Amino acid sequence: MKRILVVLAFWAMGCENQPQQEKRKSFCLDENFKNKIEFYTTRLEEVVEGTHLTGSIIANPEKVVEYRPLWEGTVVKTYFTLGDKVSKGQLLAEIRSTEGNTLQATLSSLESRIKAAERKKENLKHLLADGMASQTELEEAIADLEVLKSEKVRAQTESKWNHSQEGYFKVYAPTSGVVTEKSINIGEQVVAGGEPMFVISDLEDLWLMLNIYASNVQRIQEGMEVSISTLSFPGELFSGRITKISPAFDEDARVLKARSTFENRGGKLKPGMTVDVTAWKKAGESAVAVPVSALVFSDNQYYVLVHHSDCKVEVRKVEIAVKNKEKAYLSGGLSEGEKIISKNQLLVFEAL
């Protein structure tokens, strides 16, 4: 009697499992599934290792102009606001000051002193040839002349961008770009050598400054390609290349600084933004690669869904050798040319 009951129990269990097994065997990708998923054909690719870095966007320091007043006065008019695009020679402000005549007098004085210094230099040349002067005296005269010429250039530059008329200075933009800082308002006093009145930056030429921590120094080299992402544009990547690595460690920040150029599509990246960066290094070997988005992680193992046909989808375990944000390079589990589900594979995985 007991033997009969045991047989009946196994028979009942078999009947319960049979519909589920038939369901698994009969699973097919219908049109609803196929409209939601995407496929990817595996191929051999050169293994590329990614190293995560942080960084920030800055304006090229060589194309940032700080404009400091070289005289005292009162701001009476401004013709720009923060963020304005300005052109070289554009009128930006008017300053009431009595130092315009002083500037012109300085230029006249410098021209006279330069002429006298040139005559002195020529005389010393003749005296040196006659043995009446020393080489040191001639070199000192030449140095004095160069100093005067430098002072004249500075005064001419000041005069060029600060036109004086009837007690007013008109301030013109010394370069083209975007006003990234403005510190003057109507009625305020400006002081010679004081804070910059404004800063003009060329935002068409930006730098990405990277922070390389000590643990990553050996992995980063000049010429490496980088991918740049920011919270301001989620899901969007910008491409760049490391062009310069500092030879000295920044002791305050405890990082090695590096500079990268990058493609700033649509001018989306702005100075002051912090970004996440992945630096790519080719390992010199190839492996079967799959998109990271195609992986299924379950029970501490990675799987992919291999598509043989719409009614034959295989869940297959894979071994990952190297993985970065975009690709996983496999050491086992898949061969080149196999077709896998690379989007919404979890929907299929749960249905199998």
Tab-separated table of C-alpha atoms in Angstrom:
chain	number	residue	atom	x	y	z
A	1	MET	CA	0.000	0.000	0.000
A	2	LYS	CA	2.820	2.405	0.909
A	3	ARG	CA	4.529	1.648	-2.387
A	4	ILE	CA	1.366	2.572	-4.282
A	5	LEU	CA	1.079	5.897	-2.412
A	6	VAL	CA	4.704	6.809	-3.205
A	7	VAL	CA	4.187	6.097	-6.896
A	8	LEU	CA	1.025	8.198	-6.921
A	9	ALA	CA	2.859	11.087	-5.217
A	10	PHE	CA	5.654	11.104	-7.815
A	11	TRP	CA	3.062	10.913	-10.573
A	12	ALA	CA	1.231	13.933	-9.120
A	13	MET	CA	4.448	15.950	-8.856
A	14	GLY	CA	5.260	15.123	-12.444
A	15	CYS	CA	1.855	16.333	-13.510
A	16	GLU	CA	2.366	19.635	-11.663
A	17	ASN	CA	5.795	20.273	-13.247
A	18	GLN	CA	4.785	19.249	-16.735
A	19	PRO	CA	2.856	22.435	-17.641
A	20	GLN	CA	5.753	24.610	-16.368
A	21	GLN	CA	8.299	22.617	-18.385
A	22	GLU	CA	6.097	22.827	-21.434
A	23	LYS	CA	5.799	26.563	-20.855
A	24	ARG	CA	9.598	26.924	-20.842
A	25	LYS	CA	9.958	24.793	-23.937
A	26	SER	CA	7.260	26.705	-25.763
A	27	PHE	CA	8.561	30.234	-24.938
A	28	CYS	CA	8.946	32.393	-28.025
A	29	LEU	CA	9.732	36.041	-28.585
A	30	ASP	CA	6.468	37.572	-29.747
A	31	GLU	CA	6.115	40.953	-31.419
A	32	ASN	CA	5.624	42.657	-28.051
A	33	PHE	CA	9.029	41.426	-26.853
A	34	LYS	CA	10.753	42.089	-30.166
A	35	ASN	CA	9.615	45.723	-30.155
A	36	LYS	CA	11.302	46.263	-26.784
A	37	ILE	CA	14.635	44.485	-27.254
A	38	GLU	CA	17.743	44.944	-29.362
A	39	PHE	CA	20.343	42.472	-30.605
A	40	TYR	CA	24.124	42.588	-30.706
A	41	THR	CA	26.466	40.308	-32.646
A	42	THR	CA	29.625	39.561	-30.679
A	43	ARG	CA	33.012	40.232	-32.217
A	44	LEU	CA	36.664	40.268	-31.304
A	45	GLU	CA	37.828	43.693	-30.177
A	46	GLU	CA	41.050	45.087	-28.806
A	47	VAL	CA	40.818	45.128	-25.024
A	48	VAL	CA	40.572	48.684	-23.718
A	49	GLU	CA	40.974	49.305	-20.003
A	50	GLY	CA	39.303	52.318	-18.440
A	51	THR	CA	40.620	54.362	-15.501
A	52	HIS	CA	38.198	56.661	-13.700
A	53	LEU	CA	39.350	60.228	-13.057
A	54	THR	CA	37.764	63.480	-11.949
A	55	GLY	CA	38.257	66.865	-13.518
A	56	SER	CA	36.954	70.356	-14.138
A	57	ILE	CA	36.464	72.620	-17.135
A	58	ILE	CA	38.455	75.863	-17.231
A	59	ALA	CA	39.065	78.577	-19.787
A	60	ASN	CA	42.450	78.469	-21.490
A	61	PRO	CA	44.549	80.719	-19.188
A	62	GLU	CA	46.462	81.954	-22.222
A	63	LYS	CA	43.215	83.370	-23.617
A	64	VAL	CA	41.865	85.012	-20.464
A	65	VAL	CA	42.393	88.780	-20.198
A	66	GLU	CA	42.036	90.569	-16.855
A	67	TYR	CA	41.586	94.300	-17.284
A	68	ARG	CA	42.926	96.320	-14.345
A	69	PRO	CA	42.703	100.117	-14.158
A	70	LEU	CA	45.987	101.986	-14.447
A	71	TRP	CA	44.512	105.236	-13.138
A	72	GLU	CA	42.016	106.476	-10.565
A	73	GLY	CA	38.523	107.640	-11.420
A	74	THR	CA	34.750	107.147	-11.168
A	75	VAL	CA	32.673	104.846	-13.362
A	76	VAL	CA	30.037	106.942	-15.150
A	77	LYS	CA	28.807	104.495	-17.809
A	78	THR	CA	29.024	100.785	-18.600
A	79	TYR	CA	27.993	99.167	-21.864
A	80	PHE	CA	28.183	95.475	-20.990
A	81	THR	CA	26.907	92.888	-18.525
A	82	LEU	CA	28.232	89.604	-17.227
A	83	GLY	CA	28.063	86.922	-19.920
A	84	ASP	CA	28.041	89.322	-22.876
A	85	LYS	CA	29.983	88.457	-26.003
A	86	VAL	CA	32.224	91.382	-26.883
A	87	SER	CA	34.480	92.184	-29.821
A	88	LYS	CA	37.968	93.603	-29.733
A	89	GLY	CA	37.761	97.405	-29.754
A	90	GLN	CA	34.154	97.513	-28.477
A	91	LEU	CA	33.366	100.354	-26.058
A	92	LEU	CA	32.777	98.886	-22.594
A	93	ALA	CA	32.879	101.727	-20.070
A	94	GLU	CA	33.531	105.401	-19.435
A	95	ILE	CA	35.553	106.588	-16.442
A	96	ARG	CA	35.716	110.185	-15.225
A	97	SER	CA	39.354	110.971	-14.425
A	98	THR	CA	41.868	113.773	-14.640
A	99	GLU	CA	44.760	111.476	-15.511
A	100	GLY	CA	44.293	111.553	-19.277
A	101	ASN	CA	46.683	114.465	-19.717
A	102	THR	CA	49.188	112.679	-17.491
A	103	LEU	CA	49.152	109.654	-19.806
A	104	GLN	CA	49.861	111.764	-22.878
A	105	ALA	CA	52.609	113.614	-21.029
A	106	THR	CA	54.150	110.281	-20.034
A	107	LEU	CA	54.236	109.133	-23.664
A	108	SER	CA	55.883	112.370	-24.803
A	109	SER	CA	58.461	112.113	-22.040
A	110	LEU	CA	59.251	108.488	-22.904
A	111	GLU	CA	59.734	109.319	-26.579
A	112	SER	CA	62.229	112.045	-25.671
A	113	ARG	CA	64.104	109.773	-23.260
A	114	ILE	CA	64.262	106.984	-25.857
A	115	LYS	CA	65.797	109.329	-28.424
A	116	ALA	CA	68.396	110.437	-25.886
A	117	ALA	CA	69.152	106.814	-24.937
A	118	GLU	CA	69.604	105.856	-28.602
A	119	ARG	CA	72.069	108.729	-29.093
A	120	LYS	CA	73.971	107.627	-25.985
A	121	LYS	CA	74.170	104.060	-27.292
A	122	GLU	CA	75.553	105.189	-30.666
A	123	ASN	CA	78.120	107.457	-28.990
A	124	LEU	CA	79.295	104.617	-26.750
A	125	LYS	CA	79.715	102.375	-29.793
A	126	HIS	CA	82.091	104.909	-31.338
A	127	LEU	CA	83.910	105.459	-28.048
A	128	LEU	CA	84.302	101.704	-27.574
A	129	ALA	CA	85.819	101.430	-31.052
A	130	ASP	CA	88.294	104.176	-30.112
A	131	GLY	CA	89.066	102.550	-26.771
A	132	MET	CA	87.441	105.377	-24.824
A	133	ALA	CA	84.543	103.333	-23.350
A	134	SER	CA	84.104	99.810	-21.994
A	135	GLN	CA	81.874	96.986	-23.225
A	136	THR	CA	80.089	97.072	-19.865
A	137	GLU	CA	79.100	100.715	-20.350
A	138	LEU	CA	77.664	99.921	-23.777
A	139	GLU	CA	75.692	96.936	-22.446
A	140	GLU	CA	74.240	99.071	-19.641
A	141	ALA	CA	73.158	101.708	-22.164
A	142	ILE	CA	71.479	99.059	-24.331
A	143	ALA	CA	69.657	97.647	-21.281
A	144	ASP	CA	68.432	101.129	-20.268
A	145	LEU	CA	67.124	101.683	-23.794
A	146	GLU	CA	65.183	98.392	-23.754
A	147	VAL	CA	63.554	99.315	-20.432
A	148	LEU	CA	62.384	102.640	-21.850
A	149	LYS	CA	60.994	100.937	-24.953
A	150	SER	CA	59.057	98.473	-22.777
A	151	GLU	CA	57.579	101.338	-20.759
A	152	LYS	CA	56.540	103.046	-23.982
A	153	VAL	CA	54.794	99.887	-25.253
A	154	ARG	CA	52.890	99.597	-21.967
A	155	ALA	CA	51.866	103.264	-22.098
A	156	GLN	CA	50.815	102.954	-25.748
A	157	THR	CA	48.704	99.898	-24.917
A	158	GLU	CA	47.066	101.791	-22.087
A	159	SER	CA	46.425	104.730	-24.390
A	160	LYS	CA	45.040	102.473	-27.128
A	161	TRP	CA	42.349	100.892	-24.952
A	162	ASN	CA	41.741	103.944	-22.742
A	163	HIS	CA	40.975	106.926	-24.931
A	164	SER	CA	41.039	110.177	-22.974
A	165	GLN	CA	38.831	113.135	-23.826
A	166	GLU	CA	37.843	116.116	-21.662
A	167	GLY	CA	38.479	114.379	-18.356
A	168	TYR	CA	36.997	110.999	-19.361
A	169	PHE	CA	38.559	107.674	-20.208
A	170	LYS	CA	36.738	105.453	-22.675
A	171	VAL	CA	37.575	101.816	-22.022
A	172	TYR	CA	37.582	99.473	-25.025
A	173	ALA	CA	37.715	95.670	-25.085
A	174	PRO	CA	41.347	94.582	-25.564
A	175	THR	CA	40.260	91.231	-27.055
A	176	SER	CA	37.197	89.348	-28.269
A	177	GLY	CA	35.403	86.829	-26.086
A	178	VAL	CA	32.838	86.499	-23.310
A	179	VAL	CA	32.757	88.632	-20.167
A	180	THR	CA	33.208	86.025	-17.432
A	181	GLU	CA	33.755	88.480	-14.567
A	182	LYS	CA	32.527	92.027	-13.961
A	183	SER	CA	33.337	94.065	-10.865
A	184	ILE	CA	32.407	97.636	-11.818
A	185	ASN	CA	29.114	99.508	-11.554
A	186	ILE	CA	28.110	103.081	-12.227
A	187	GLY	CA	29.262	105.422	-9.471
A	188	GLU	CA	32.020	103.163	-8.163
A	189	GLN	CA	35.611	104.272	-7.756
A	190	VAL	CA	38.441	102.481	-9.533
A	191	VAL	CA	41.992	102.536	-8.236
A	192	ALA	CA	45.173	102.207	-10.236
A	193	GLY	CA	46.417	98.635	-9.940
A	194	GLY	CA	43.254	97.554	-8.109
A	195	GLU	CA	40.906	94.640	-8.736
A	196	PRO	CA	40.149	93.724	-12.376
A	197	MET	CA	37.317	95.801	-13.794
A	198	PHE	CA	36.333	92.840	-15.954
A	199	VAL	CA	37.656	89.564	-17.337
A	200	ILE	CA	37.212	88.474	-20.958
A	201	SER	CA	37.643	84.777	-21.798
A	202	ASP	CA	37.720	82.904	-25.085
A	203	LEU	CA	35.144	80.170	-24.398
A	204	GLU	CA	35.816	78.562	-27.769
A	205	ASP	CA	39.098	77.265	-26.362
A	206	LEU	CA	38.504	75.416	-23.081
A	207	TRP	CA	40.720	73.032	-21.147
A	208	LEU	CA	39.833	69.959	-19.148
A	209	MET	CA	42.034	69.758	-16.052
A	210	LEU	CA	42.318	66.202	-14.712
A	211	ASN	CA	43.162	64.940	-11.236
A	212	ILE	CA	45.366	61.836	-11.284
A	213	TYR	CA	45.686	60.192	-7.884
A	214	ALA	CA	48.880	58.399	-6.900
A	215	SER	CA	47.329	54.952	-7.411
A	216	ASN	CA	46.574	55.776	-11.065
A	217	VAL	CA	49.765	57.591	-12.085
A	218	GLN	CA	51.292	54.564	-13.848
A	219	ARG	CA	48.117	53.975	-15.869
A	220	ILE	CA	47.830	57.449	-17.385
A	221	GLN	CA	49.898	58.639	-20.335
A	222	GLU	CA	49.873	61.585	-22.709
A	223	GLY	CA	47.906	60.864	-25.867
A	224	MET	CA	45.296	58.652	-24.166
A	225	GLU	CA	41.705	59.128	-25.281
A	226	VAL	CA	39.169	60.142	-22.644
A	227	SER	CA	35.388	60.073	-22.327
A	228	ILE	CA	33.788	62.926	-20.396
A	229	SER	CA	30.396	62.936	-18.672
A	230	THR	CA	28.618	65.430	-16.443
A	231	LEU	CA	25.438	65.517	-14.384
A	232	SER	CA	24.288	68.488	-16.457
A	233	PHE	CA	23.897	66.240	-19.524
A	234	PRO	CA	23.141	62.706	-18.270
A	235	GLY	CA	23.782	59.923	-20.754
A	236	GLU	CA	25.848	62.139	-23.063
A	237	LEU	CA	29.575	61.561	-23.588
A	238	PHE	CA	32.172	64.028	-24.854
A	239	SER	CA	35.461	62.850	-26.364
A	240	GLY	CA	38.924	64.209	-25.685
A	241	ARG	CA	42.625	63.409	-25.503
A	242	ILE	CA	45.243	63.974	-22.791
A	243	THR	CA	47.795	66.454	-24.133
A	244	LYS	CA	49.917	67.317	-21.101
A	245	ILE	CA	50.755	65.736	-17.743
A	246	SER	CA	52.394	67.895	-15.100
A	247	PRO	CA	55.883	66.722	-14.083
A	248	ALA	CA	55.269	67.825	-10.477
A	249	PHE	CA	52.845	66.426	-7.903
A	250	ASP	CA	50.371	68.936	-6.440
A	251	GLU	CA	51.060	68.558	-2.724
A	252	ASP	CA	48.016	70.570	-1.628
A	253	ALA	CA	45.492	68.609	-3.706
A	254	ARG	CA	47.588	65.406	-3.463
A	255	VAL	CA	47.118	64.734	-7.176
A	256	LEU	CA	49.070	64.934	-10.397
A	257	LYS	CA	47.463	67.432	-12.754
A	258	ALA	CA	46.904	66.721	-16.437
A	259	ARG	CA	45.360	68.698	-19.276
A	260	SER	CA	43.069	67.431	-22.008
A	261	THR	CA	41.579	68.937	-25.108
A	262	PHE	CA	38.027	67.890	-25.937
A	263	GLU	CA	35.185	68.263	-28.388
A	264	ASN	CA	32.674	70.707	-26.897
A	265	ARG	CA	29.586	69.952	-28.970
A	266	GLY	CA	27.174	72.860	-28.954
A	267	GLY	CA	29.270	74.672	-26.353
A	268	LYS	CA	27.532	72.653	-23.635
A	269	LEU	CA	30.513	72.347	-21.299
A	270	LYS	CA	31.244	75.566	-19.406
A	271	PRO	CA	34.129	76.791	-17.238
A	272	GLY	CA	33.633	75.764	-13.624
A	273	MET	CA	31.830	72.488	-14.388
A	274	THR	CA	33.063	69.358	-12.614
A	275	VAL	CA	33.098	66.210	-14.734
A	276	ASP	CA	33.702	62.472	-14.533
A	277	VAL	CA	36.340	61.181	-16.902
A	278	THR	CA	37.379	57.739	-18.116
A	279	ALA	CA	40.853	57.439	-19.625
A	280	TRP	CA	41.188	54.567	-22.100
A	281	LYS	CA	44.291	52.403	-22.457
A	282	LYS	CA	44.672	49.698	-25.106
A	283	ALA	CA	45.932	46.444	-23.605
A	284	GLY	CA	47.455	45.100	-26.832
A	285	GLU	CA	45.285	41.957	-26.963
A	286	SER	CA	41.840	41.033	-28.284
A	287	ALA	CA	38.825	39.328	-26.739
A	288	VAL	CA	35.129	38.787	-27.398
A	289	ALA	CA	33.423	42.005	-26.312
A	290	VAL	CA	29.816	42.667	-25.330
A	291	PRO	CA	28.078	45.857	-24.208
A	292	VAL	CA	27.868	46.148	-20.439
A	293	SER	CA	24.168	46.842	-20.932
A	294	ALA	CA	23.733	43.276	-22.266
A	295	LEU	CA	24.862	41.597	-19.030
A	296	VAL	CA	22.526	40.000	-16.494
A	297	PHE	CA	23.849	39.670	-12.946
A	298	SER	CA	22.186	36.914	-10.929
A	299	ASP	CA	23.392	34.774	-8.006
A	300	ASN	CA	26.827	36.445	-8.119
A	301	GLN	CA	27.331	35.412	-11.744
A	302	TYR	CA	27.158	37.223	-15.066
A	303	TYR	CA	24.952	35.874	-17.855
A	304	VAL	CA	23.940	36.841	-21.370
A	305	LEU	CA	20.919	35.787	-23.394
A	306	VAL	CA	22.002	34.076	-26.620
A	307	HIS	CA	19.429	34.299	-29.401
A	308	HIS	CA	19.394	31.197	-31.613
A	309	SER	CA	15.874	31.828	-32.884
A	310	ASP	CA	12.714	33.522	-31.639
A	311	CYS	CA	11.726	30.288	-29.916
A	312	LYS	CA	15.198	29.357	-28.692
A	313	VAL	CA	16.833	31.844	-26.307
A	314	GLU	CA	19.638	30.476	-24.156
A	315	VAL	CA	20.733	31.834	-20.771
A	316	ARG	CA	24.510	31.419	-20.762
A	317	LYS	CA	27.075	32.106	-18.061
A	318	VAL	CA	30.071	34.231	-19.127
A	319	GLU	CA	33.461	34.969	-17.585
A	320	ILE	CA	34.609	38.601	-17.603
A	321	ALA	CA	38.309	39.399	-17.925
A	322	VAL	CA	38.138	43.216	-18.112
A	323	LYS	CA	35.156	45.540	-17.814
A	324	ASN	CA	34.799	49.277	-18.249
A	325	LYS	CA	31.759	51.540	-18.381
A	326	GLU	CA	30.887	50.579	-21.946
A	327	LYS	CA	32.272	47.135	-22.765
A	328	ALA	CA	32.949	43.822	-21.038
A	329	TYR	CA	35.787	41.714	-22.476
A	330	LEU	CA	35.184	37.998	-21.943
A	331	SER	CA	37.576	35.187	-21.121
A	332	GLY	CA	34.930	32.517	-21.663
A	333	GLY	CA	31.287	31.764	-22.392
A	334	LEU	CA	30.814	33.325	-25.828
A	335	SER	CA	32.379	33.021	-29.250
A	336	GLU	CA	32.774	35.581	-31.977
A	337	GLY	CA	29.690	36.026	-34.151
A	338	GLU	CA	27.030	34.914	-31.659
A	339	LYS	CA	23.843	36.948	-31.389
A	340	ILE	CA	22.795	38.201	-27.948
A	341	ILE	CA	20.011	40.386	-26.577
A	342	SER	CA	21.529	43.737	-25.584
A	343	LYS	CA	18.522	45.780	-24.456
A	344	ASN	CA	15.705	44.920	-22.023
A	345	GLN	CA	17.173	41.446	-21.682
A	346	LEU	CA	15.885	41.284	-18.088
A	347	LEU	CA	12.320	41.108	-19.428
A	348	VAL	CA	13.227	38.001	-21.393
A	349	PHE	CA	15.358	36.572	-18.569
A	350	GLU	CA	12.426	36.729	-16.154
A	351	ALA	CA	10.069	35.197	-18.700
A	352	LEU	CA	12.271	32.170	-19.379
